[in-house]
Short mmCIF file of C-alpha atoms in Angstrom, two decimals:
data_model
loop_
_atom_site.label_atom_id
_atom_site.label_comp_id
_atom_site.label_asym_id
_atom_site.label_seq_id
_atom_site.Cartn_x
_atom_site.Cartn_y
_atom_site.Cartn_z
CA UNK A 795 -56.55 55.95 19.32
CA UNK A 796 -60.34 55.94 19.65
CA UNK A 797 -60.41 52.12 19.78
CA UNK A 798 -57.60 52.05 22.36
CA UNK A 799 -59.51 54.64 24.37
CA UNK A 800 -62.57 52.39 24.27
CA UNK A 801 -60.47 49.37 25.23
CA UNK A 802 -59.69 50.98 28.60
CA UNK A 803 -63.24 50.16 29.65
CA UNK A 804 -62.22 46.51 29.91
CA UNK A 805 -59.17 47.22 32.09
CA UNK A 806 -60.34 49.87 34.53
CA UNK A 807 -62.05 49.12 37.83
CA UNK A 808 -65.85 48.88 37.39
CA UNK A 809 -67.84 51.89 38.56
CA UNK A 810 -70.17 49.74 40.67
CA UNK A 811 -67.14 48.44 42.58
CA UNK A 812 -66.01 51.98 43.36
CA UNK A 813 -69.54 53.00 44.35
CA UNK A 814 -69.89 50.18 46.90
CA UNK A 815 -66.47 51.09 48.40
CA UNK A 816 -65.63 47.42 48.76
CA UNK A 817 -62.68 46.67 46.46
CA UNK A 818 -62.62 43.03 47.57
CA UNK A 819 -65.88 42.48 45.68
CA UNK A 820 -64.07 43.08 42.38
CA UNK A 821 -62.04 39.93 43.02
CA UNK A 822 -64.96 37.93 44.39
CA UNK A 823 -66.23 34.81 42.61
CA UNK A 824 -69.66 36.45 42.58
CA UNK A 825 -68.35 39.00 40.08
CA UNK A 826 -65.82 37.17 37.90
CA UNK A 827 -63.18 39.36 36.28
CA UNK A 828 -61.62 36.48 34.31
CA UNK A 829 -58.22 37.16 36.01
CA UNK A 830 -57.88 40.48 34.12
CA UNK A 831 -55.75 42.88 36.22
CA UNK A 832 -57.37 46.24 36.87
CA UNK A 833 -55.45 49.43 36.17
CA UNK A 834 -54.67 51.76 39.04
CA UNK A 835 -56.58 55.05 38.99
CA UNK A 836 -53.64 57.29 38.09
CA UNK A 837 -52.37 54.83 35.47
CA UNK A 838 -55.81 54.66 33.93
CA UNK A 839 -56.14 58.46 33.77
CA UNK A 840 -52.66 58.72 32.25
CA UNK A 841 -53.56 56.25 29.53
CA UNK A 842 -56.78 58.14 28.85
CA UNK A 843 -54.81 61.32 28.26
CA UNK A 844 -52.34 59.41 26.09
CA UNK A 845 -55.11 58.05 23.84
CA UNK A 846 -57.01 61.34 23.77
CA UNK A 847 -53.92 63.34 22.76
CA UNK A 848 -53.94 62.25 19.06
CA UNK A 849 -57.68 62.93 18.85
CA UNK A 850 -57.27 66.37 20.38
CA UNK A 851 -54.31 67.09 18.10
CA UNK A 852 -56.32 66.09 15.04
CA UNK A 853 -59.22 68.36 16.05
CA UNK A 854 -56.82 71.24 16.82
CA UNK A 855 -55.02 70.94 13.48
CA UNK A 856 -58.35 70.84 11.66
CA UNK A 857 -59.49 74.00 13.47
CA UNK A 858 -56.14 75.71 12.78
CA UNK A 859 -56.13 74.90 9.06
CA UNK A 860 -59.84 75.34 8.30
CA UNK A 861 -60.86 77.89 10.91
CA UNK A 862 -64.60 78.20 11.52
CA UNK A 863 -65.25 75.91 8.54
CA UNK A 864 -64.01 72.98 10.64
CA UNK A 865 -67.23 73.22 12.68
CA UNK A 866 -69.65 73.54 9.78
CA UNK A 867 -70.33 69.79 9.62
CA UNK A 868 -72.57 68.42 12.43
CA UNK A 869 -70.22 65.46 12.86
CA UNK A 870 -67.23 67.73 13.53
CA UNK A 871 -69.21 69.75 16.07
CA UNK A 872 -70.23 66.52 17.80
CA UNK A 873 -66.60 65.36 17.92
CA UNK A 874 -65.45 68.64 19.46
CA UNK A 875 -68.17 68.45 22.12
CA UNK A 876 -67.34 64.81 22.93
CA UNK A 877 -63.61 65.55 23.20
CA UNK A 878 -64.31 68.48 25.48
CA UNK A 879 -66.57 66.39 27.69
CA UNK A 880 -63.93 63.64 27.82
CA UNK A 881 -61.26 66.10 28.97
CA UNK A 882 -63.61 67.54 31.62
CA UNK A 883 -64.41 64.02 32.80
CA UNK A 884 -60.70 63.24 33.24
CA UNK A 885 -60.20 66.47 35.21
CA UNK A 886 -63.17 65.62 37.43
CA UNK A 887 -61.94 62.05 37.94
CA UNK A 888 -58.45 63.28 38.88
CA UNK A 889 -59.77 65.86 41.34
CA UNK A 890 -62.22 63.37 42.94
CA UNK A 891 -60.42 59.98 42.88
CA UNK A 892 -62.98 58.31 45.17
CA UNK A 893 -65.99 59.33 43.11
CA UNK A 894 -67.76 56.62 41.14
CA UNK A 895 -69.61 59.02 38.85
CA UNK A 896 -67.94 59.00 35.44
CA UNK A 897 -69.28 59.44 31.93
CA UNK A 898 -66.08 58.44 30.12
CA UNK A 899 -67.26 54.91 29.20
CA UNK A 900 -70.22 56.41 27.35
CA UNK A 901 -68.20 59.16 25.65
CA UNK A 902 -65.78 56.49 24.40
CA UNK A 903 -68.52 54.61 22.59
CA UNK A 904 -69.76 57.85 21.01
CA UNK A 905 -66.24 58.79 19.89
CA UNK A 906 -65.67 55.41 18.24
CA UNK A 907 -69.02 55.73 16.45
CA UNK A 908 -68.10 59.20 15.17
CA UNK A 909 -64.58 58.29 14.04
CA UNK A 910 -65.53 54.95 12.47
CA UNK A 911 -65.94 55.17 8.71
CA UNK A 912 -68.41 52.29 8.86
CA UNK A 913 -70.52 53.10 11.94
CA UNK A 914 -70.95 56.81 11.31
CA UNK A 915 -72.78 56.49 7.94
CA UNK A 916 -74.91 53.64 9.31
CA UNK A 917 -75.96 55.70 12.32
CA UNK A 918 -76.93 58.60 10.05
CA UNK A 919 -79.05 56.24 7.97
CA UNK A 920 -80.75 54.85 11.10
CA UNK A 921 -81.40 58.38 12.40
CA UNK A 922 -83.10 59.35 9.15
CA UNK A 923 -85.37 56.31 9.09
CA UNK A 924 -86.62 56.69 12.68
CA UNK A 925 -89.45 59.16 11.80
CA UNK A 926 -90.86 56.69 9.27
CA UNK A 927 -90.90 53.94 11.93
CA UNK A 928 -92.60 55.86 14.73
CA UNK A 929 -96.08 54.68 13.71
CA UNK A 930 -94.92 51.05 13.68
CA UNK A 931 -93.26 51.35 17.09
CA UNK A 932 -96.40 53.07 18.44
CA UNK A 933 -98.49 50.11 17.23
CA UNK A 934 -96.20 47.66 19.08
CA UNK A 935 -96.39 49.72 22.28
CA UNK A 936 -100.19 49.98 22.08
CA UNK A 937 -100.41 46.22 21.50
CA UNK A 938 -98.23 45.44 24.53
CA UNK A 939 -99.92 48.01 26.78
CA UNK A 940 -103.40 46.83 25.81
CA UNK A 941 -102.67 43.17 26.59
CA UNK A 942 -100.83 44.13 29.81
CA UNK A 943 -103.78 46.18 31.00
CA UNK A 944 -106.26 43.45 30.09
CA UNK A 945 -104.02 40.83 31.75
CA UNK A 946 -103.92 42.80 35.02
CA UNK A 947 -107.72 42.84 35.03
CA UNK A 948 -107.98 39.19 34.04
CA UNK A 949 -105.44 37.98 36.61
CA UNK A 950 -105.90 40.14 39.74
CA UNK A 951 -103.66 40.00 42.77
CA UNK A 952 -104.51 37.67 45.64
CA UNK A 953 -106.83 39.54 47.98
CA UNK A 954 -107.89 42.03 45.31
CA UNK A 955 -110.82 39.89 44.23
CA UNK A 956 -112.44 36.53 44.59
CA UNK A 957 -110.50 35.09 41.64
CA UNK A 958 -107.05 36.35 42.67
CA UNK A 959 -104.24 33.86 41.99
CA UNK A 960 -100.48 33.51 41.78
CA UNK A 961 -100.52 34.62 38.12
CA UNK A 962 -101.16 38.19 39.20
CA UNK A 963 -98.57 38.09 41.99
CA UNK A 964 -95.79 36.63 39.84
CA UNK A 965 -96.29 37.88 36.27
CA UNK A 966 -99.03 40.56 36.25
CA UNK A 967 -98.12 42.62 39.31
CA UNK A 968 -99.26 45.94 37.90
CA UNK A 969 -98.97 47.16 34.31
CA UNK A 970 -95.13 47.62 34.43
CA UNK A 971 -94.64 44.02 35.61
CA UNK A 972 -97.14 42.76 33.05
CA UNK A 973 -95.40 44.70 30.27
CA UNK A 974 -92.09 43.08 31.20
CA UNK A 975 -93.62 39.57 31.27
CA UNK A 976 -95.36 40.06 27.91
CA UNK A 977 -92.25 41.56 26.32
CA UNK A 978 -90.36 38.39 27.27
CA UNK A 979 -93.29 36.28 26.07
CA UNK A 980 -93.00 38.00 22.70
CA UNK A 981 -89.69 36.13 22.36
CA UNK A 982 -91.27 32.92 23.80
CA UNK A 983 -88.38 32.80 26.34
CA UNK A 984 -90.77 32.40 29.32
CA UNK A 985 -93.40 30.24 27.61
CA UNK A 986 -95.22 28.22 28.92
CA UNK A 987 -94.04 29.15 32.46
CA UNK A 988 -95.72 32.56 32.24
CA UNK A 989 -99.19 31.02 31.92
CA UNK A 990 -98.91 27.97 34.19
CA UNK A 991 -100.24 29.58 37.43
CA UNK A 992 -103.39 30.73 35.65
CA UNK A 993 -103.66 27.59 33.52
CA UNK A 994 -103.64 25.28 36.57
CA UNK A 995 -106.64 27.19 37.93
CA UNK A 996 -108.60 27.93 34.72
CA UNK A 997 -107.74 26.18 31.48
CA UNK A 998 -109.61 28.81 29.50
CA UNK A 999 -106.87 31.32 30.43
CA UNK A 1000 -104.77 29.76 27.68
CA UNK A 1001 -106.89 31.74 25.18
CA UNK A 1002 -105.38 35.03 26.43
CA UNK A 1003 -101.82 33.83 25.93
CA UNK A 1004 -102.65 32.09 22.66
CA UNK A 1005 -104.16 35.29 21.24
CA UNK A 1006 -101.11 37.30 22.34
CA UNK A 1007 -98.64 34.85 20.78
CA UNK A 1008 -100.56 34.46 17.51
CA UNK A 1009 -101.08 38.18 16.98
CA UNK A 1010 -97.73 39.34 18.31
CA UNK A 1011 -95.36 36.61 17.19
CA UNK A 1012 -96.88 35.57 13.86
CA UNK A 1013 -98.34 38.87 12.61
CA UNK A 1014 -96.99 41.92 14.41
CA UNK A 1015 -93.29 40.95 14.56
CA UNK A 1016 -93.01 39.86 10.88
CA UNK A 1017 -94.83 43.04 9.85
CA UNK A 1018 -92.45 45.15 11.96
CA UNK A 1019 -89.43 43.36 10.52
CA UNK A 1020 -90.68 43.86 6.98
CA UNK A 1021 -91.34 47.57 7.52
CA UNK A 1022 -87.93 48.11 9.15
CA UNK A 1023 -86.16 46.30 6.30
CA UNK A 1024 -88.11 48.26 3.67
CA UNK A 1025 -87.39 51.61 5.32
CA UNK A 1026 -83.73 50.69 5.82
CA UNK A 1027 -83.40 49.86 2.12
CA UNK A 1028 -85.05 53.14 1.14
CA UNK A 1029 -82.86 55.09 3.57
CA UNK A 1030 -79.71 53.50 2.15
CA UNK A 1031 -80.82 54.36 -1.38
CA UNK A 1032 -81.54 57.96 -0.39
CA UNK A 1033 -78.19 58.20 1.37
CA UNK A 1034 -76.36 56.81 -1.68
CA UNK A 1035 -78.19 59.22 -4.00
CA UNK A 1036 -77.43 62.20 -1.75
CA UNK A 1037 -73.77 61.21 -1.46
CA UNK A 1038 -73.50 60.85 -5.23
CA UNK A 1039 -75.16 64.25 -5.75
CA UNK A 1040 -72.72 65.90 -3.30
CA UNK A 1041 -69.79 64.19 -5.02
CA UNK A 1042 -70.94 65.35 -8.48
CA UNK A 1043 -71.45 68.90 -7.21
CA UNK A 1044 -67.97 69.01 -5.71
CA UNK A 1045 -66.43 67.60 -8.88
CA UNK A 1046 -68.26 70.20 -10.96
CA UNK A 1047 -66.91 72.97 -8.73
CA UNK A 1048 -63.41 71.52 -9.01
CA UNK A 1049 -63.72 71.29 -12.81
CA UNK A 1050 -64.87 74.91 -12.97
CA UNK A 1051 -61.89 76.07 -10.91
CA UNK A 1052 -59.47 74.17 -13.14
CA UNK A 1053 -61.22 75.39 -16.28
CA UNK A 1054 -61.01 79.04 -15.18
CA UNK A 1055 -57.22 78.74 -15.13
CA UNK A 1056 -57.15 76.99 -18.49
CA UNK A 1057 -55.39 78.98 -21.23
CA UNK A 1058 -56.27 76.44 -23.91
CA UNK A 1059 -59.74 75.32 -25.00
CA UNK A 1060 -62.45 76.34 -22.54
CA UNK A 1061 -64.53 73.52 -21.12
CA UNK A 1062 -61.72 70.97 -21.41
CA UNK A 1063 -58.71 70.10 -19.26
CA UNK A 1064 -55.33 69.21 -20.68
CA UNK A 1065 -53.10 66.38 -19.53
CA UNK A 1066 -50.75 68.91 -17.87
CA UNK A 1067 -53.59 70.21 -15.71
CA UNK A 1068 -54.62 66.69 -14.73
CA UNK A 1069 -51.04 65.78 -13.81
CA UNK A 1070 -50.84 68.90 -11.63
CA UNK A 1071 -54.14 67.84 -10.01
CA UNK A 1072 -52.75 64.38 -9.24
CA UNK A 1073 -49.64 65.94 -7.70
CA UNK A 1074 -51.88 68.07 -5.49
CA UNK A 1075 -53.95 65.04 -4.46
CA UNK A 1076 -50.78 63.24 -3.42
CA UNK A 1077 -50.36 65.81 -0.63
CA UNK A 1078 -53.38 64.38 1.21
CA UNK A 1079 -52.86 61.25 3.29
CA UNK A 1080 -56.48 60.06 3.07
CA UNK A 1081 -56.05 59.61 -0.71
CA UNK A 1082 -53.96 56.72 -1.93
CA UNK A 1083 -50.69 57.71 -3.57
CA UNK A 1084 -50.90 58.16 -7.34
CA UNK A 1085 -47.50 57.57 -8.93
CA UNK A 1086 -46.50 58.80 -12.38
CA UNK A 1087 -47.32 55.58 -14.22
CA UNK A 1088 -50.75 55.48 -12.61
CA UNK A 1089 -51.41 59.15 -13.44
CA UNK A 1090 -51.04 58.51 -17.16
CA UNK A 1091 -53.25 55.42 -16.97
CA UNK A 1092 -55.98 57.29 -15.08
CA UNK A 1093 -55.95 60.07 -17.67
CA UNK A 1094 -56.33 57.52 -20.47
CA UNK A 1095 -59.30 55.92 -18.70
CA UNK A 1096 -60.97 59.28 -18.18
CA UNK A 1097 -60.41 60.28 -21.81
CA UNK A 1098 -63.13 58.03 -23.21
CA UNK A 1099 -63.26 60.02 -26.50
CA UNK A 1100 -59.46 59.85 -26.97
CA UNK A 1101 -59.28 63.61 -27.56
CA UNK A 1102 -56.27 64.12 -25.24
CA UNK A 1103 -58.48 66.42 -23.13
CA UNK A 1104 -61.02 65.87 -20.35
CA UNK A 1105 -64.46 67.46 -20.52
CA UNK A 1106 -66.83 67.91 -17.58
CA UNK A 1107 -68.72 64.63 -18.04
CA UNK A 1108 -65.47 62.69 -18.19
CA UNK A 1109 -64.14 64.55 -15.16
CA UNK A 1110 -67.18 63.45 -13.12
CA UNK A 1111 -65.88 59.85 -13.37
CA UNK A 1112 -62.63 60.75 -11.58
CA UNK A 1113 -63.64 59.29 -8.19
CA UNK A 1114 -64.84 56.05 -9.78
CA UNK A 1115 -61.61 55.62 -11.74
CA UNK A 1116 -59.44 56.41 -8.72
CA UNK A 1117 -61.33 53.88 -6.60
CA UNK A 1118 -60.81 50.93 -8.94
CA UNK A 1119 -57.62 51.75 -10.81
CA UNK A 1120 -55.40 49.64 -8.58
CA UNK A 1121 -57.37 46.53 -9.44
CA UNK A 1122 -56.28 46.84 -13.05
CA UNK A 1123 -52.76 48.24 -12.77
CA UNK A 1124 -50.10 45.71 -11.87
CA UNK A 1125 -47.09 46.81 -9.86
CA UNK A 1126 -43.91 44.86 -9.38
CA UNK A 1127 -43.45 43.45 -5.92
CA UNK A 1128 -40.18 43.60 -3.99
CA UNK A 1129 -39.60 39.92 -4.81
CA UNK A 1130 -40.16 40.49 -8.54
CA UNK A 1131 -37.78 43.44 -8.64
CA UNK A 1132 -34.83 41.78 -6.96
CA UNK A 1133 -35.35 38.12 -7.94
CA UNK A 1134 -37.10 38.12 -11.32
CA UNK A 1135 -36.20 34.53 -12.23
CA UNK A 1136 -37.29 33.10 -8.88
CA UNK A 1137 -40.41 35.30 -8.94
CA UNK A 1138 -41.39 33.92 -12.35
CA UNK A 1139 -41.08 30.37 -11.05
CA UNK A 1140 -43.03 31.25 -7.91
CA UNK A 1141 -45.82 32.77 -10.02
CA UNK A 1142 -46.14 29.58 -12.07
CA UNK A 1143 -46.43 27.57 -8.85
CA UNK A 1144 -48.94 29.84 -7.10
CA UNK A 1145 -51.23 30.39 -10.09
CA UNK A 1146 -51.24 26.73 -11.12
CA UNK A 1147 -54.43 24.82 -10.37
CA UNK A 1148 -52.49 21.97 -8.78
CA UNK A 1149 -51.18 24.36 -6.09
CA UNK A 1150 -54.63 24.99 -4.58
CA UNK A 1151 -55.55 21.31 -4.92
CA UNK A 1152 -52.39 20.39 -3.02
CA UNK A 1153 -53.21 22.88 -0.26
CA UNK A 1154 -56.77 21.51 0.04
CA UNK A 1155 -55.48 17.93 0.16
CA UNK A 1156 -53.02 18.76 2.93
CA UNK A 1157 -55.84 20.50 4.81
CA UNK A 1158 -57.94 17.33 4.59
CA UNK A 1159 -55.04 15.21 5.85
CA UNK A 1160 -54.53 17.71 8.67
CA UNK A 1161 -58.19 17.28 9.59
CA UNK A 1162 -57.86 13.50 9.75
CA UNK A 1163 -54.79 13.81 11.98
CA UNK A 1164 -56.65 16.13 14.35
CA UNK A 1165 -59.60 13.71 14.46
CA UNK A 1166 -57.27 10.94 15.60
CA UNK A 1167 -55.60 13.18 18.18
CA UNK A 1168 -58.92 14.35 19.64
CA UNK A 1169 -60.80 11.05 19.36
CA UNK A 1170 -61.24 10.81 23.13
CA UNK A 1171 -62.85 14.27 23.21
CA UNK A 1172 -65.21 13.35 20.38
CA UNK A 1173 -66.19 10.09 22.11
CA UNK A 1174 -66.64 11.89 25.42
CA UNK A 1175 -64.18 9.81 27.41
CA UNK A 1176 -60.91 10.40 29.24
CA UNK A 1177 -59.40 7.15 27.94
CA UNK A 1178 -57.47 6.85 24.68
CA UNK A 1179 -59.80 5.55 21.98
CA UNK A 1180 -56.79 4.28 20.03
CA UNK A 1181 -54.14 3.51 22.69
CA UNK A 1182 -50.64 4.22 21.52
CA UNK A 1183 -51.72 5.79 18.23
CA UNK A 1184 -52.87 9.25 19.32
CA UNK A 1185 -49.61 9.80 21.27
CA UNK A 1186 -47.33 8.43 18.58
CA UNK A 1187 -44.23 10.57 17.77
CA UNK A 1188 -45.31 10.55 14.12
CA UNK A 1189 -47.97 13.16 14.95
CA UNK A 1190 -45.32 15.55 16.26
CA UNK A 1191 -43.47 15.23 12.96
CA UNK A 1192 -46.69 15.69 10.99
CA UNK A 1193 -47.60 18.81 12.92
CA UNK A 1194 -44.21 20.34 12.20
CA UNK A 1195 -44.65 19.47 8.53
CA UNK A 1196 -48.10 21.05 8.46
CA UNK A 1197 -46.77 24.16 10.17
CA UNK A 1198 -43.91 24.52 7.67
CA UNK A 1199 -46.16 23.81 4.67
CA UNK A 1200 -48.87 26.35 5.49
CA UNK A 1201 -46.36 28.99 6.59
CA UNK A 1202 -44.50 28.52 3.31
CA UNK A 1203 -47.78 28.84 1.41
CA UNK A 1204 -48.54 32.21 3.02
CA UNK A 1205 -44.99 33.50 2.49
CA UNK A 1206 -45.02 32.37 -1.15
CA UNK A 1207 -48.34 34.08 -1.88
CA UNK A 1208 -47.25 37.32 -0.21
CA UNK A 1209 -44.00 37.27 -2.21
CA UNK A 1210 -45.87 36.80 -5.49
CA UNK A 1211 -48.93 38.99 -4.92
CA UNK A 1212 -47.37 41.68 -2.75
CA UNK A 1213 -49.88 44.27 -1.53
CA UNK A 1214 -52.66 42.60 -3.55
CA UNK A 1215 -52.53 39.66 -1.15
CA UNK A 1216 -54.18 41.74 1.57
CA UNK A 1217 -56.95 42.92 -0.73
CA UNK A 1218 -58.63 39.50 -0.67
CA UNK A 1219 -60.82 38.52 2.28
CA UNK A 1220 -59.94 34.88 1.64
CA UNK A 1221 -56.20 35.62 1.86
CA UNK A 1222 -56.64 37.59 5.07
CA UNK A 1223 -58.63 34.70 6.52
CA UNK A 1224 -55.90 32.25 5.45
CA UNK A 1225 -53.26 34.43 7.09
CA UNK A 1226 -55.27 34.60 10.32
CA UNK A 1227 -55.78 30.84 10.48
CA UNK A 1228 -52.17 30.05 9.59
CA UNK A 1229 -50.80 32.61 12.04
CA UNK A 1230 -53.05 31.32 14.84
CA UNK A 1231 -52.14 27.69 14.18
CA UNK A 1232 -48.44 28.66 13.99
CA UNK A 1233 -48.78 30.27 17.41
CA UNK A 1234 -50.44 27.09 18.70
CA UNK A 1235 -47.64 24.91 17.35
CA UNK A 1236 -45.00 27.12 18.97
CA UNK A 1237 -46.84 26.94 22.31
CA UNK A 1238 -47.09 23.16 22.18
CA UNK A 1239 -43.78 22.16 20.59
CA UNK A 1240 -41.69 24.49 22.77
CA UNK A 1241 -43.71 23.44 25.84
CA UNK A 1242 -44.55 27.06 26.66
CA UNK A 1243 -48.08 25.86 27.36
CA UNK A 1244 -46.92 22.84 29.36
CA UNK A 1245 -48.59 22.44 32.74
CA UNK A 1246 -51.27 25.01 31.93
CA UNK A 1247 -54.50 23.31 30.90
CA UNK A 1248 -56.14 26.52 29.72
CA UNK A 1249 -53.16 27.38 27.53
CA UNK A 1250 -53.06 23.84 26.13
CA UNK A 1251 -56.76 23.92 25.25
CA UNK A 1252 -56.34 27.35 23.70
CA UNK A 1253 -53.42 26.07 21.64
CA UNK A 1254 -55.56 23.17 20.38
CA UNK A 1255 -58.41 25.52 19.49
CA UNK A 1256 -56.04 27.79 17.59
CA UNK A 1257 -54.76 24.76 15.71
CA UNK A 1258 -58.34 23.79 14.80
CA UNK A 1259 -58.76 27.20 13.15
CA UNK A 1260 -56.67 25.88 10.29
CA UNK A 1261 -59.52 23.53 9.33
CA UNK A 1262 -61.86 26.48 8.84
CA UNK A 1263 -60.17 27.04 5.51
CA UNK A 1264 -61.99 23.97 4.25
CA UNK A 1265 -65.16 26.12 4.30
CA UNK A 1266 -63.76 27.94 1.26
CA UNK A 1267 -64.42 24.80 -0.80
CA UNK A 1268 -68.17 25.04 -0.19
#
């Protein structure tokens, strides 16, 4: 819901268009909208409420079940504040439909950052490393300000002194203008244009710009990059150590609670207690389901001393075992359960070395076919490089064969591997390329893209995605 809420920013009418009170500007060629239709105001507000509803429900249920403890974490307090501000913004937008002042686009970004399991930890790490980088940032600011000040004195405005020139008027018009010019120069984006007015009048002025580039580009920027990387590495290590310490502390508290209810040997947990713990964990949706076969296997992995009980040190490995257990425990797929004989044959085909070699060979042939079909584009001409060959009906047959082959490959792997298929980045990339190229083939072969040049080019680009799989060989 948070990502859908953020996606509304690309479909609602821009705030600058509302502020200027000239709706025709939104459709002007000066401000291209890439023929994306804008949502009407009431439709947009309705969708905002629709996407906010699950987020508000989640926060309400957390407050209802945990009470005041739901607001103990800073992240949860931030989420509640952002949700409240978002609701107030919708109320304000509904009551003042002609107002262009809205904060919703900014709250959406903040909500996505808070809900994202990847962005939120990274932002916390960045926030912790900022104090260590203040001295480095201060050095960069002093360096820029010093050269900007010196540049304004060295290149005065016309009329401000006998040596005034266009350099001062264009690039060093006060310290703010000089700071902007030098900040761009630090990326060399405006070099040598930034120094040409002064250089045409005094060649010695090149020394100022040379000193700035040498010190800033070759010493200050690499030093800043090195310090930022070093502090980021340290911050990640501190974050990992703190997270591990919190995890161990929570596991120790959990072990103590289980041990207090233990009627057998104190300091050790029996298999019955662990099975009850697994049943309790299965009630939480953010923890992957642990079936009965897996429960026994997890207990055996935790019981490193084979004593049929779990002590505290073994219990501390529970999270690690739960995180990697599914990589070692094989589960029958739907195909293996209902068609064991066919599944066995399919496994022999998929896991055989010749299968991947065949796929790679067909990919190479597909690449050659596409080279022939797009030869005129490669040569940069509108004429057929090989007249009669690129438009031969054989290529239509080949494309259908390629489409069937790669679709069958994906279906066969999913049937054999089941859920494990999606655990591999390579398999997900294969599925994306095959699905995109399948869509392209459907567009072209059914002539759904006929007469539309943009759709035809898009179909060809989607078909070219299939060749990206050849990168896996490198």
